[in-house]
Amino acid sequence: MSTLSAPINRLRCVNFPSARDLCIATPNVSPATDNATVMQLFSRHKELTSLPIVEEGYPLGLINRHSFLSQMTRPYYREIYDRKSCIAFMDKNPLMVEASSLLSDVADKAVISGDKFLADGFIITENGRYLGIGLGLDLFRTVSDIHTRQHQQIIQSIEYASVIQGAMLSPFRQAMAASLQDWCLTWEPRDCVGGDCYAFQVCEHGWLAVIADCTGHGVPGAFMTLIFNSALEQALSSHSPAQTGQLLGYINRYIKDTLGQNDFQGQFTASNDGCDALIIYVNTETHTLHWSGARLHAFFIDTTNNELLTLDSDRMGIGYTDTPYDYQWPTCQRRLQPQDLLLAATDGLTDQIGGEKQIKFGKRRLQSLLLRLRELPMDVLAHQVLQHHLDWQGTQERRDDLTLWGFRYP
């Protein structure tokens, strides 16, 4: 019969915790031990929740303290059972785990075993031989602490990834500030990092602007923006910025090739990812707007006729498995006049649920705001739109990443 050792530092921090790290050396008894002796052990060791029964080094079961004392304090039980074998009160099917078992695996088994595990604890063995016992509360406390630390590490990694993603986009914002007189840009990932991205490049006869809403948000969306930015860079090395439809076509093929979504042989692919995008090229010498849209709309205020237009956008998304590999997006164009205004937004703005009826913000509400606020400077206009959007959202959670971009032609 071993003695009870003090459980000091048994929950020490380890890189890969196992059942051994929760092991407590406790008294144990043999099947020949009588119940009077068990009563004495429980009386002597107040902290002992369960007493293992071990025969020749191999565990047979556990005697639960509360259950045992409840039975033995009943009338005449001491007289009947004091000199009988303790196996009469033994649980023959306790939870037994190897000392090398990872705590995550032990926790899974504990959940399956139910409430009995919390009351009795579990037997820890080494190569099948008795080593000690573990307590259910210790296990859940340790696993919870591990999950908390892992969660903190993940959050810290994502927060730093946000710094990297922001740094990648920062040169585009700086280029806008240097090239545009009256413009606005809001980029708000839902989960620190996101699947929305933008690009801006000064060209020989004007400038190019791109807004994209990639599949997903958070980390998966951020990965997709890396693929999109690489595709855009390659596309611009092969096509003129004025060929906005061909740029979308190149990006489509690049994404499908990168993710194995071209499906030339009819093979199944687990990935079905892509993006919605809008590419705009402004020729400042001819005062011409060129654009191509893939399921991403922009609104245009024609100051000559004082009317609001929706710029054409194709219904086909970019890169997805049901998008043909050689699909061609049309390139549209129109003449620009001084003070013409353009505003584009990803569906994180229009699809947000809110308001009294808990419905989408919608494109019509955005159009109405744009008409009402069109005389304001673009940064003030955007701030007003976003404030209306925030009021609309109310207590609802943000549904998606949000990007709002626009400019007024000088």
GROMACS .gro file of C-alpha atoms in nm:
model
  410
    1MET     CA    1   0.000   0.000   0.000
    2SER     CA    2   0.157   0.330  -0.111
    3THR     CA    3   0.128   0.663   0.066
    4LEU     CA    4  -0.045   0.972  -0.066
    5SER     CA    5   0.204   1.221  -0.209
    6ALA     CA    6   0.137   1.594  -0.218
    7PRO     CA    7   0.012   1.697  -0.568
    8ILE     CA    8   0.252   1.991  -0.589
    9ASN     CA    9   0.327   2.119  -0.942
   10ARG     CA   10   0.161   1.820  -1.104
   11LEU     CA   11   0.003   2.065  -1.352
   12ARG     CA   12   0.339   2.194  -1.471
   13CYS     CA   13   0.350   2.348  -1.816
   14VAL     CA   14   0.474   2.114  -2.087
   15ASN     CA   15   0.488   2.143  -2.460
   16PHE     CA   16   0.283   1.832  -2.526
   17PRO     CA   17   0.083   1.746  -2.209
   18SER     CA   18  -0.003   1.383  -2.156
   19ALA     CA   19  -0.196   1.186  -1.893
   20ARG     CA   20   0.129   1.141  -1.700
   21ASP     CA   21   0.131   1.514  -1.623
   22LEU     CA   22  -0.193   1.474  -1.425
   23CYS     CA   23  -0.088   1.157  -1.243
   24ILE     CA   24  -0.133   1.153  -0.865
   25ALA     CA   25   0.018   0.876  -0.653
   26THR     CA   26  -0.256   0.759  -0.414
   27PRO     CA   27  -0.310   0.474  -0.169
   28ASN     CA   28  -0.437   0.159  -0.335
   29VAL     CA   29  -0.577  -0.164  -0.201
   30SER     CA   30  -0.599  -0.525  -0.314
   31PRO     CA   31  -0.919  -0.725  -0.370
   32ALA     CA   32  -0.852  -0.895  -0.034
   33THR     CA   33  -0.876  -0.564   0.154
   34ASP     CA   34  -1.188  -0.543   0.370
   35ASN     CA   35  -1.429  -0.247   0.379
   36ALA     CA   36  -1.328  -0.148   0.732
   37THR     CA   37  -0.978  -0.073   0.602
   38VAL     CA   38  -1.123   0.124   0.312
   39MET     CA   39  -1.325   0.327   0.562
   40GLN     CA   40  -1.010   0.406   0.756
   41LEU     CA   41  -0.827   0.519   0.438
   42PHE     CA   42  -1.105   0.752   0.336
   43SER     CA   43  -1.116   0.894   0.690
   44ARG     CA   44  -0.740   0.948   0.692
   45HIS     CA   45  -0.717   1.103   0.343
   46LYS     CA   46  -0.990   1.364   0.314
   47GLU     CA   47  -0.875   1.467  -0.033
   48LEU     CA   48  -0.907   1.114  -0.173
   49THR     CA   49  -1.203   1.106  -0.412
   50SER     CA   50  -1.152   0.749  -0.534
   51LEU     CA   51  -0.954   0.448  -0.415
   52PRO     CA   52  -0.796   0.221  -0.677
   53ILE     CA   53  -0.808  -0.157  -0.637
   54VAL     CA   54  -0.490  -0.312  -0.774
   55GLU     CA   55  -0.388  -0.677  -0.799
   56GLU     CA   56  -0.025  -0.769  -0.872
   57GLY     CA   57   0.033  -0.427  -1.026
   58TYR     CA   58  -0.271  -0.427  -1.254
   59PRO     CA   59  -0.576  -0.206  -1.182
   60LEU     CA   60  -0.914  -0.375  -1.139
   61GLY     CA   61  -1.139  -0.080  -1.057
   62LEU     CA   62  -1.218   0.222  -0.841
   63ILE     CA   63  -1.416   0.277  -0.523
   64ASN     CA   64  -1.586   0.616  -0.525
   65ARG     CA   65  -1.559   0.793  -0.190
   66HIS     CA   66  -1.908   0.948  -0.187
   67SER     CA   67  -2.081   0.631  -0.302
   68PHE     CA   68  -1.891   0.413  -0.055
   69LEU     CA   69  -1.955   0.636   0.248
   70SER     CA   70  -2.321   0.675   0.157
   71GLN     CA   71  -2.365   0.299   0.156
   72MET     CA   72  -2.158   0.220   0.465
   73THR     CA   73  -2.339   0.475   0.683
   74ARG     CA   74  -2.674   0.309   0.624
   75PRO     CA   75  -2.815   0.105   0.918
   76TYR     CA   76  -2.643  -0.235   0.974
   77TYR     CA   77  -2.413  -0.196   0.669
   78ARG     CA   78  -2.102  -0.173   0.885
   79GLU     CA   79  -2.198  -0.493   1.067
   80ILE     CA   80  -2.266  -0.672   0.737
   81TYR     CA   81  -1.983  -0.544   0.517
   82ASP     CA   82  -1.695  -0.436   0.744
   83ARG     CA   83  -1.509  -0.770   0.711
   84LYS     CA   84  -1.609  -0.841   0.353
   85SER     CA   85  -1.397  -0.772   0.042
   86CYS     CA   86  -1.399  -0.416  -0.085
   87ILE     CA   87  -1.479  -0.531  -0.441
   88ALA     CA   88  -1.847  -0.523  -0.337
   89PHE     CA   89  -1.832  -0.143  -0.381
   90MET     CA   90  -1.591  -0.136  -0.676
   91ASP     CA   91  -1.671   0.011  -1.015
   92LYS     CA   92  -1.541  -0.259  -1.248
   93ASN     CA   93  -1.535  -0.035  -1.557
   94PRO     CA   94  -1.352   0.285  -1.471
   95LEU     CA   95  -1.189   0.501  -1.735
   96MET     CA   96  -0.831   0.378  -1.784
   97VAL     CA   97  -0.572   0.561  -1.995
   98GLU     CA   98  -0.208   0.509  -2.075
   99ALA     CA   99   0.031   0.763  -1.926
  100SER     CA  100   0.154   0.854  -2.275
  101SER     CA  101  -0.197   0.945  -2.399
  102LEU     CA  102  -0.235   1.306  -2.509
  103LEU     CA  103  -0.471   1.505  -2.291
  104SER     CA  104  -0.688   1.589  -2.593
  105ASP     CA  105  -0.749   1.215  -2.643
  106VAL     CA  106  -0.817   1.165  -2.272
  107ALA     CA  107  -1.069   1.451  -2.280
  108ASP     CA  108  -1.251   1.287  -2.572
  109LYS     CA  109  -1.278   0.961  -2.379
  110ALA     CA  110  -1.388   1.149  -2.067
  111VAL     CA  111  -1.674   1.316  -2.252
  112ILE     CA  112  -1.794   0.976  -2.374
  113SER     CA  113  -1.774   0.826  -2.024
  114GLY     CA  114  -2.008   1.095  -1.887
  115ASP     CA  115  -2.066   1.219  -1.531
  116LYS     CA  116  -1.901   0.917  -1.369
  117PHE     CA  117  -1.566   1.041  -1.492
  118LEU     CA  118  -1.603   1.372  -1.306
  119ALA     CA  119  -1.693   1.196  -0.981
  120ASP     CA  120  -1.442   0.909  -0.996
  121GLY     CA  121  -1.153   1.044  -1.198
  122PHE     CA  122  -0.956   0.797  -1.411
  123ILE     CA  123  -0.682   0.536  -1.368
  124ILE     CA  124  -0.347   0.604  -1.533
  125THR     CA  125  -0.140   0.306  -1.641
  126GLU     CA  126   0.197   0.241  -1.799
  127ASN     CA  127   0.208  -0.061  -2.024
  128GLY     CA  128  -0.110  -0.173  -1.857
  129ARG     CA  129   0.029  -0.156  -1.501
  130TYR     CA  130  -0.112   0.081  -1.240
  131LEU     CA  131   0.066   0.416  -1.213
  132GLY     CA  132  -0.179   0.650  -1.035
  133ILE     CA  133  -0.506   0.834  -1.084
  134GLY     CA  134  -0.608   1.158  -1.252
  135LEU     CA  135  -0.885   1.395  -1.151
  136GLY     CA  136  -1.155   1.502  -1.393
  137LEU     CA  137  -1.143   1.865  -1.285
  138ASP     CA  138  -0.766   1.873  -1.331
  139LEU     CA  139  -0.804   1.738  -1.683
  140PHE     CA  140  -1.067   1.989  -1.789
  141ARG     CA  141  -0.881   2.276  -1.623
  142THR     CA  142  -0.558   2.184  -1.803
  143VAL     CA  143  -0.722   2.128  -2.142
  144SER     CA  144  -0.909   2.457  -2.104
  145ASP     CA  145  -0.583   2.636  -2.025
  146ILE     CA  146  -0.415   2.479  -2.331
  147HIS     CA  147  -0.702   2.588  -2.555
  148THR     CA  148  -0.687   2.939  -2.411
  149ARG     CA  149  -0.314   2.966  -2.485
  150GLN     CA  150  -0.363   2.824  -2.835
  151HIS     CA  151  -0.644   3.071  -2.898
  152GLN     CA  152  -0.426   3.359  -2.782
  153GLN     CA  153  -0.144   3.247  -3.012
  154ILE     CA  154  -0.383   3.223  -3.308
  155ILE     CA  155  -0.526   3.569  -3.237
  156GLN     CA  156  -0.176   3.716  -3.208
  157SER     CA  157  -0.077   3.552  -3.539
  158ILE     CA  158  -0.387   3.686  -3.714
  159GLU     CA  159  -0.330   4.032  -3.572
  160TYR     CA  160   0.024   4.032  -3.709
  161ALA     CA  161  -0.106   3.897  -4.041
  162SER     CA  162  -0.332   4.203  -4.047
  163VAL     CA  163  -0.025   4.423  -4.023
  164ILE     CA  164   0.127   4.241  -4.320
  165GLN     CA  165  -0.191   4.260  -4.527
  166GLY     CA  166  -0.227   4.629  -4.450
  167ALA     CA  167   0.135   4.690  -4.545
  168MET     CA  168   0.081   4.518  -4.881
  169LEU     CA  169  -0.215   4.746  -4.957
  170SER     CA  170  -0.057   5.065  -4.824
  171PRO     CA  171   0.138   5.154  -5.145
  172PHE     CA  172  -0.188   5.148  -5.341
  173ARG     CA  173  -0.351   5.392  -5.099
  174GLN     CA  174  -0.044   5.618  -5.120
  175ALA     CA  175  -0.063   5.610  -5.500
  176MET     CA  176  -0.430   5.712  -5.486
  177ALA     CA  177  -0.348   6.004  -5.258
  178ALA     CA  178  -0.078   6.121  -5.498
  179SER     CA  179  -0.289   6.084  -5.814
  180LEU     CA  180  -0.651   6.163  -5.725
  181GLN     CA  181  -0.784   6.498  -5.607
  182ASP     CA  182  -1.121   6.398  -5.462
  183TRP     CA  183  -1.150   6.034  -5.360
  184CYS     CA  184  -1.241   5.799  -5.076
  185LEU     CA  185  -1.138   5.452  -4.962
  186THR     CA  186  -1.262   5.242  -4.672
  187TRP     CA  187  -1.128   4.889  -4.619
  188GLU     CA  188  -1.268   4.704  -4.318
  189PRO     CA  189  -1.203   4.329  -4.279
  190ARG     CA  190  -1.465   4.154  -4.070
  191ASP     CA  191  -1.211   3.934  -3.888
  192CYS     CA  192  -0.891   4.137  -3.861
  193VAL     CA  193  -0.773   4.006  -4.199
  194GLY     CA  194  -1.008   3.960  -4.489
  195GLY     CA  195  -1.089   3.863  -4.844
  196ASP     CA  196  -1.145   4.214  -4.980
  197CYS     CA  197  -0.853   4.385  -5.149
  198TYR     CA  198  -0.780   4.677  -5.377
  199ALA     CA  199  -0.506   4.796  -5.608
  200PHE     CA  200  -0.409   5.121  -5.778
  201GLN     CA  201  -0.147   5.186  -6.040
  202VAL     CA  202  -0.043   5.495  -6.234
  203CYS     CA  203  -0.015   5.414  -6.606
  204GLU     CA  204   0.130   5.589  -6.908
  205HIS     CA  205  -0.190   5.772  -7.004
  206GLY     CA  206  -0.386   5.757  -6.680
  207TRP     CA  207  -0.444   5.522  -6.389
  208LEU     CA  208  -0.590   5.181  -6.305
  209ALA     CA  209  -0.801   5.094  -5.997
  210VAL     CA  210  -0.915   4.746  -5.889
  211ILE     CA  211  -1.159   4.634  -5.619
  212ALA     CA  212  -1.197   4.261  -5.544
  213ASP     CA  213  -1.409   4.054  -5.307
  214CYS     CA  214  -1.247   3.711  -5.274
  215THR     CA  215  -1.412   3.396  -5.143
  216GLY     CA  216  -1.453   3.392  -4.767
  217HIS     CA  217  -1.326   3.625  -4.501
  218GLY     CA  218  -1.068   3.597  -4.226
  219VAL     CA  219  -0.761   3.384  -4.299
  220PRO     CA  220  -0.903   3.191  -4.602
  221GLY     CA  221  -1.009   3.518  -4.763
  222ALA     CA  222  -0.668   3.671  -4.697
  223PHE     CA  223  -0.498   3.378  -4.871
  224MET     CA  224  -0.721   3.438  -5.173
  225THR     CA  225  -0.621   3.805  -5.188
  226LEU     CA  226  -0.256   3.697  -5.220
  227ILE     CA  227  -0.349   3.481  -5.518
  228PHE     CA  228  -0.556   3.763  -5.668
  229ASN     CA  229  -0.278   4.021  -5.633
  230SER     CA  230  -0.030   3.785  -5.795
  231ALA     CA  231  -0.276   3.719  -6.078
  232LEU     CA  232  -0.332   4.092  -6.133
  233GLU     CA  233   0.041   4.159  -6.147
  234GLN     CA  234   0.088   3.885  -6.408
  235ALA     CA  235  -0.214   4.007  -6.606
  236LEU     CA  236  -0.079   4.362  -6.627
  237SER     CA  237   0.250   4.229  -6.766
  238SER     CA  238   0.057   4.073  -7.056
  239HIS     CA  239  -0.223   4.321  -7.129
  240SER     CA  240  -0.277   4.694  -7.154
  241PRO     CA  241  -0.456   4.849  -6.853
  242ALA     CA  242  -0.726   4.968  -7.096
  243GLN     CA  243  -0.807   4.603  -7.178
  244THR     CA  244  -1.001   4.557  -6.855
  245GLY     CA  245  -1.201   4.257  -6.982
  246GLN     CA  246  -0.885   4.073  -7.086
  247LEU     CA  247  -0.732   4.145  -6.747
  248LEU     CA  248  -1.028   3.971  -6.578
  249GLY     CA  249  -0.992   3.680  -6.820
  250TYR     CA  250  -0.625   3.638  -6.733
  251ILE     CA  251  -0.701   3.653  -6.359
  252ASN     CA  252  -0.972   3.389  -6.407
  253ARG     CA  253  -0.730   3.148  -6.576
  254TYR     CA  254  -0.458   3.218  -6.317
  255ILE     CA  255  -0.686   3.138  -6.023
  256LYS     CA  256  -0.822   2.824  -6.187
  257ASP     CA  257  -0.471   2.702  -6.267
  258THR     CA  258  -0.337   2.787  -5.921
  259LEU     CA  259  -0.620   2.609  -5.738
  260GLY     CA  260  -0.658   2.324  -5.987
  261GLN     CA  261  -1.007   2.437  -6.086
  262ASN     CA  262  -0.962   2.422  -6.464
  263ASP     CA  263  -1.127   2.075  -6.475
  264PHE     CA  264  -0.982   1.985  -6.816
  265GLN     CA  265  -1.021   1.612  -6.753
  266GLY     CA  266  -1.350   1.637  -6.564
  267GLN     CA  267  -1.171   1.561  -6.239
  268PHE     CA  268  -1.325   1.655  -5.907
  269THR     CA  269  -1.164   1.940  -5.714
  270ALA     CA  270  -1.224   2.015  -5.349
  271SER     CA  271  -1.170   2.386  -5.410
  272ASN     CA  272  -1.435   2.613  -5.557
  273ASP     CA  273  -1.297   2.956  -5.486
  274GLY     CA  274  -1.268   3.280  -5.674
  275CYS     CA  275  -1.372   3.641  -5.651
  276ASP     CA  276  -1.595   3.923  -5.766
  277ALA     CA  277  -1.401   4.214  -5.906
  278LEU     CA  278  -1.419   4.551  -6.075
  279ILE     CA  279  -1.135   4.690  -6.286
  280ILE     CA  280  -1.142   5.056  -6.385
  281TYR     CA  281  -0.902   5.234  -6.615
  282VAL     CA  282  -0.919   5.611  -6.661
  283ASN     CA  283  -0.741   5.763  -6.959
  284THR     CA  284  -0.676   6.117  -6.841
  285GLU     CA  285  -0.568   6.231  -7.191
  286THR     CA  286  -0.886   6.126  -7.372
  287HIS     CA  287  -1.105   6.160  -7.059
  288THR     CA  288  -1.237   5.810  -7.106
  289LEU     CA  289  -1.351   5.558  -6.845
  290HIS     CA  290  -1.290   5.188  -6.927
  291TRP     CA  291  -1.426   4.921  -6.695
  292SER     CA  292  -1.512   4.554  -6.660
  293GLY     CA  293  -1.706   4.405  -6.372
  294ALA     CA  294  -1.753   4.051  -6.251
  295ARG     CA  295  -2.051   4.052  -6.013
  296LEU     CA  296  -1.928   4.373  -5.850
  297HIS     CA  297  -2.127   4.687  -5.925
  298ALA     CA  298  -2.036   5.053  -5.931
  299PHE     CA  299  -2.263   5.355  -5.932
  300PHE     CA  300  -2.196   5.654  -6.154
  301ILE     CA  301  -2.342   6.005  -6.136
  302ASP     CA  302  -2.345   6.173  -6.476
  303THR     CA  303  -2.326   6.546  -6.396
  304THR     CA  304  -2.416   6.647  -6.752
  305ASN     CA  305  -2.757   6.481  -6.735
  306ASN     CA  306  -2.777   6.482  -6.353
  307GLU     CA  307  -2.863   6.112  -6.339
  308LEU     CA  308  -2.741   5.809  -6.149
  309LEU     CA  309  -2.634   5.504  -6.349
  310THR     CA  310  -2.530   5.153  -6.255
  311LEU     CA  311  -2.219   5.054  -6.446
  312ASP     CA  312  -2.265   4.722  -6.627
  313SER     CA  313  -2.125   4.418  -6.448
  314ASP     CA  314  -2.113   4.062  -6.580
  315ARG     CA  315  -2.296   3.792  -6.383
  316MET     CA  316  -2.005   3.547  -6.410
  317GLY     CA  317  -1.766   3.522  -6.116
  318ILE     CA  318  -1.389   3.483  -6.153
  319GLY     CA  319  -1.205   3.154  -6.098
  320TYR     CA  320  -1.493   2.938  -5.978
  321THR     CA  321  -1.535   2.584  -6.110
  322ASP     CA  322  -1.851   2.675  -6.306
  323THR     CA  323  -1.676   2.967  -6.478
  324PRO     CA  324  -1.543   2.861  -6.822
  325TYR     CA  325  -1.166   2.865  -6.847
  326ASP     CA  326  -1.173   3.089  -7.156
  327TYR     CA  327  -1.461   3.313  -7.048
  328GLN     CA  328  -1.439   3.668  -7.184
  329TRP     CA  329  -1.562   3.967  -6.988
  330PRO     CA  330  -1.666   4.267  -7.196
  331THR     CA  331  -1.483   4.598  -7.172
  332CYS     CA  332  -1.716   4.897  -7.141
  333GLN     CA  333  -1.631   5.261  -7.178
  334ARG     CA  334  -1.783   5.607  -7.161
  335ARG     CA  335  -1.673   5.968  -7.179
  336LEU     CA  336  -1.592   6.143  -6.851
  337GLN     CA  337  -1.702   6.497  -6.772
  338PRO     CA  338  -1.576   6.723  -6.494
  339GLN     CA  339  -1.735   6.639  -6.156
  340ASP     CA  340  -1.861   6.298  -6.271
  341LEU     CA  341  -1.868   6.074  -5.967
  342LEU     CA  342  -1.814   5.699  -5.926
  343LEU     CA  343  -1.865   5.487  -5.614
  344ALA     CA  344  -1.805   5.111  -5.584
  345ALA     CA  345  -1.861   4.881  -5.286
  346THR     CA  346  -1.828   4.512  -5.209
  347ASP     CA  347  -2.136   4.322  -5.092
  348GLY     CA  348  -2.022   4.353  -4.732
  349LEU     CA  349  -2.198   4.689  -4.744
  350THR     CA  350  -2.514   4.605  -4.940
  351ASP     CA  351  -2.575   4.260  -4.787
  352GLN     CA  352  -2.555   4.371  -4.424
  353ILE     CA  353  -2.868   4.278  -4.228
  354GLY     CA  354  -3.024   4.548  -4.012
  355GLY     CA  355  -3.298   4.805  -3.977
  356GLU     CA  356  -3.637   4.755  -3.813
  357LYS     CA  357  -3.730   4.467  -4.044
  358GLN     CA  358  -3.387   4.301  -4.025
  359ILE     CA  359  -3.332   4.303  -4.401
  360LYS     CA  360  -3.034   4.382  -4.625
  361PHE     CA  361  -2.901   4.735  -4.657
  362GLY     CA  362  -2.940   4.692  -5.033
  363LYS     CA  363  -2.826   4.874  -5.346
  364ARG     CA  364  -3.128   5.103  -5.364
  365ARG     CA  365  -3.054   5.248  -5.021
  366LEU     CA  366  -2.694   5.309  -5.126
  367GLN     CA  367  -2.811   5.476  -5.451
  368SER     CA  368  -3.049   5.700  -5.259
  369LEU     CA  369  -2.772   5.808  -5.023
  370LEU     CA  370  -2.537   5.871  -5.312
  371LEU     CA  371  -2.789   6.102  -5.483
  372ARG     CA  372  -2.859   6.289  -5.162
  373LEU     CA  373  -2.490   6.331  -5.067
  374ARG     CA  374  -2.337   6.377  -5.413
  375GLU     CA  375  -2.234   6.740  -5.358
  376LEU     CA  376  -2.016   6.654  -5.060
  377PRO     CA  377  -1.641   6.590  -5.088
  378MET     CA  378  -1.581   6.219  -5.144
  379ASP     CA  379  -1.426   6.151  -4.803
  380VAL     CA  380  -1.719   6.323  -4.628
  381LEU     CA  381  -1.966   6.142  -4.853
  382ALA     CA  382  -1.810   5.806  -4.765
  383HIS     CA  383  -1.815   5.887  -4.394
  384GLN     CA  384  -2.186   5.971  -4.415
  385VAL     CA  385  -2.262   5.649  -4.605
  386LEU     CA  386  -2.072   5.438  -4.352
  387GLN     CA  387  -2.245   5.611  -4.060
  388HIS     CA  388  -2.585   5.531  -4.214
  389HIS     CA  389  -2.464   5.174  -4.265
  390LEU     CA  390  -2.350   5.145  -3.903
  391ASP     CA  391  -2.684   5.279  -3.780
  392TRP     CA  392  -2.860   5.030  -4.006
  393GLN     CA  393  -2.650   4.743  -3.871
  394GLY     CA  394  -2.746   4.824  -3.514
  395THR     CA  395  -2.680   4.526  -3.287
  396GLN     CA  396  -2.640   4.283  -3.574
  397GLU     CA  397  -2.299   4.124  -3.630
  398ARG     CA  398  -2.094   4.229  -3.930
  399ARG     CA  399  -2.164   3.976  -4.205
  400ASP     CA  400  -1.866   4.025  -4.434
  401ASP     CA  401  -1.561   4.230  -4.519
  402LEU     CA  402  -1.644   4.578  -4.645
  403THR     CA  403  -1.467   4.793  -4.903
  404LEU     CA  404  -1.595   5.129  -5.031
  405TRP     CA  405  -1.404   5.323  -5.296
  406GLY     CA  406  -1.485   5.616  -5.517
  407PHE     CA  407  -1.358   5.927  -5.696
  408ARG     CA  408  -1.482   6.249  -5.853
  409TYR     CA  409  -1.334   6.335  -6.191
  410PRO     CA  410  -1.162   6.676  -6.179
   0.00000   0.00000   0.00000
